[in-house]
Amino acid sequence: MISPAVSSASSINMSVHWARVKRPGTISSCDGGGVTRTDDLFRLRRGGNLVAKKREQSFTLFS
């Protein structure tokens, strides 16, 4: 199920993108940044800035 925050993110701020990591260290979708070592959902801004994450885990951002 997609949460309202995810489905409406693009309409609120076009510079906000979501990346879901299939397995630790694997990025399935992102724009301007990257995430590793997590299996949760991240919200990214262009340039790879971390906006929010659902739970505390190791992560790496790069642009």
mmCIF file of C-alpha atoms in Angstrom:
data_model
loop_
_atom_site.group_PDB
_atom_site.id
_atom_site.type_symbol
_atom_site.label_atom_id
_atom_site.label_comp_id
_atom_site.label_asym_id
_atom_site.label_seq_id
_atom_site.Cartn_x
_atom_site.Cartn_y
_atom_site.Cartn_z
ATOM 1 C CA MET A 1 0.000 0.000 0.000
ATOM 2 C CA ILE A 2 1.308 3.444 -0.909
ATOM 3 C CA SER A 3 1.065 6.022 1.833
ATOM 4 C CA PRO A 4 -0.519 9.430 1.054
ATOM 5 C CA ALA A 5 2.803 11.139 1.729
ATOM 6 C CA VAL A 6 4.424 9.170 -1.087
ATOM 7 C CA SER A 7 1.616 9.527 -3.602
ATOM 8 C CA SER A 8 1.229 13.273 -3.066
ATOM 9 C CA ALA A 9 4.916 14.185 -2.709
ATOM 10 C CA SER A 10 5.325 15.199 -6.356
ATOM 11 C CA SER A 11 2.345 17.540 -6.209
ATOM 12 C CA ILE A 12 3.679 19.258 -3.088
ATOM 13 C CA ASN A 13 7.305 19.670 -4.111
ATOM 14 C CA MET A 14 8.676 18.561 -7.472
ATOM 15 C CA SER A 15 12.199 18.488 -6.051
ATOM 16 C CA VAL A 16 11.284 15.713 -3.621
ATOM 17 C CA HIS A 17 11.874 12.160 -4.806
ATOM 18 C CA TRP A 18 11.508 8.783 -3.209
ATOM 19 C CA ALA A 19 13.944 5.907 -3.384
ATOM 20 C CA ARG A 20 13.060 2.383 -2.381
ATOM 21 C CA VAL A 21 15.977 0.088 -1.724
ATOM 22 C CA LYS A 22 15.353 -3.511 -2.759
ATOM 23 C CA ARG A 23 18.075 -4.902 -0.491
ATOM 24 C CA PRO A 24 20.944 -3.388 1.532
ATOM 25 C CA GLY A 25 23.133 -1.360 -0.827
ATOM 26 C CA THR A 26 20.767 -1.541 -3.793
ATOM 27 C CA ILE A 27 18.904 1.488 -5.123
ATOM 28 C CA SER A 28 15.817 0.823 -7.228
ATOM 29 C CA SER A 29 14.690 4.403 -7.788
ATOM 30 C CA CYS A 30 16.104 7.814 -6.948
ATOM 31 C CA ASP A 31 16.937 11.216 -8.402
ATOM 32 C CA GLY A 32 20.021 13.238 -7.518
ATOM 33 C CA GLY A 33 21.098 11.054 -4.607
ATOM 34 C CA GLY A 34 21.604 7.552 -3.379
ATOM 35 C CA VAL A 35 21.003 5.346 -0.391
ATOM 36 C CA THR A 36 22.817 2.258 0.794
ATOM 37 C CA ARG A 37 22.635 -0.208 3.674
ATOM 38 C CA THR A 38 18.934 0.059 4.295
ATOM 39 C CA ASP A 39 15.753 -1.715 3.344
ATOM 40 C CA ASP A 40 13.358 1.120 4.045
ATOM 41 C CA LEU A 41 11.954 4.105 2.199
ATOM 42 C CA PHE A 42 13.891 7.355 1.944
ATOM 43 C CA ARG A 43 12.765 10.783 0.819
ATOM 44 C CA LEU A 44 15.477 12.653 -1.083
ATOM 45 C CA ARG A 45 15.935 16.156 -2.415
ATOM 46 C CA ARG A 46 17.898 16.896 -5.579
ATOM 47 C CA GLY A 47 21.586 16.803 -4.755
ATOM 48 C CA GLY A 48 21.212 13.832 -2.463
ATOM 49 C CA ASN A 49 20.184 15.569 0.755
ATOM 50 C CA LEU A 50 18.409 13.276 3.174
ATOM 51 C CA VAL A 51 15.020 14.691 4.114
ATOM 52 C CA ALA A 52 13.496 11.885 6.153
ATOM 53 C CA LYS A 53 13.847 8.212 6.832
ATOM 54 C CA LYS A 54 11.404 5.836 8.425
ATOM 55 C CA ARG A 55 13.878 4.189 10.776
ATOM 56 C CA GLU A 56 17.454 4.583 11.945
ATOM 57 C CA GLN A 57 19.941 2.536 9.943
ATOM 58 C CA SER A 58 23.303 3.073 8.348
ATOM 59 C CA PHE A 59 23.058 5.125 5.182
ATOM 60 C CA THR A 60 25.274 6.788 2.604
ATOM 61 C CA LEU A 61 24.288 9.715 0.402
ATOM 62 C CA PHE A 62 26.096 10.864 -2.704
ATOM 63 C CA SER A 63 25.402 13.318 -5.498
#
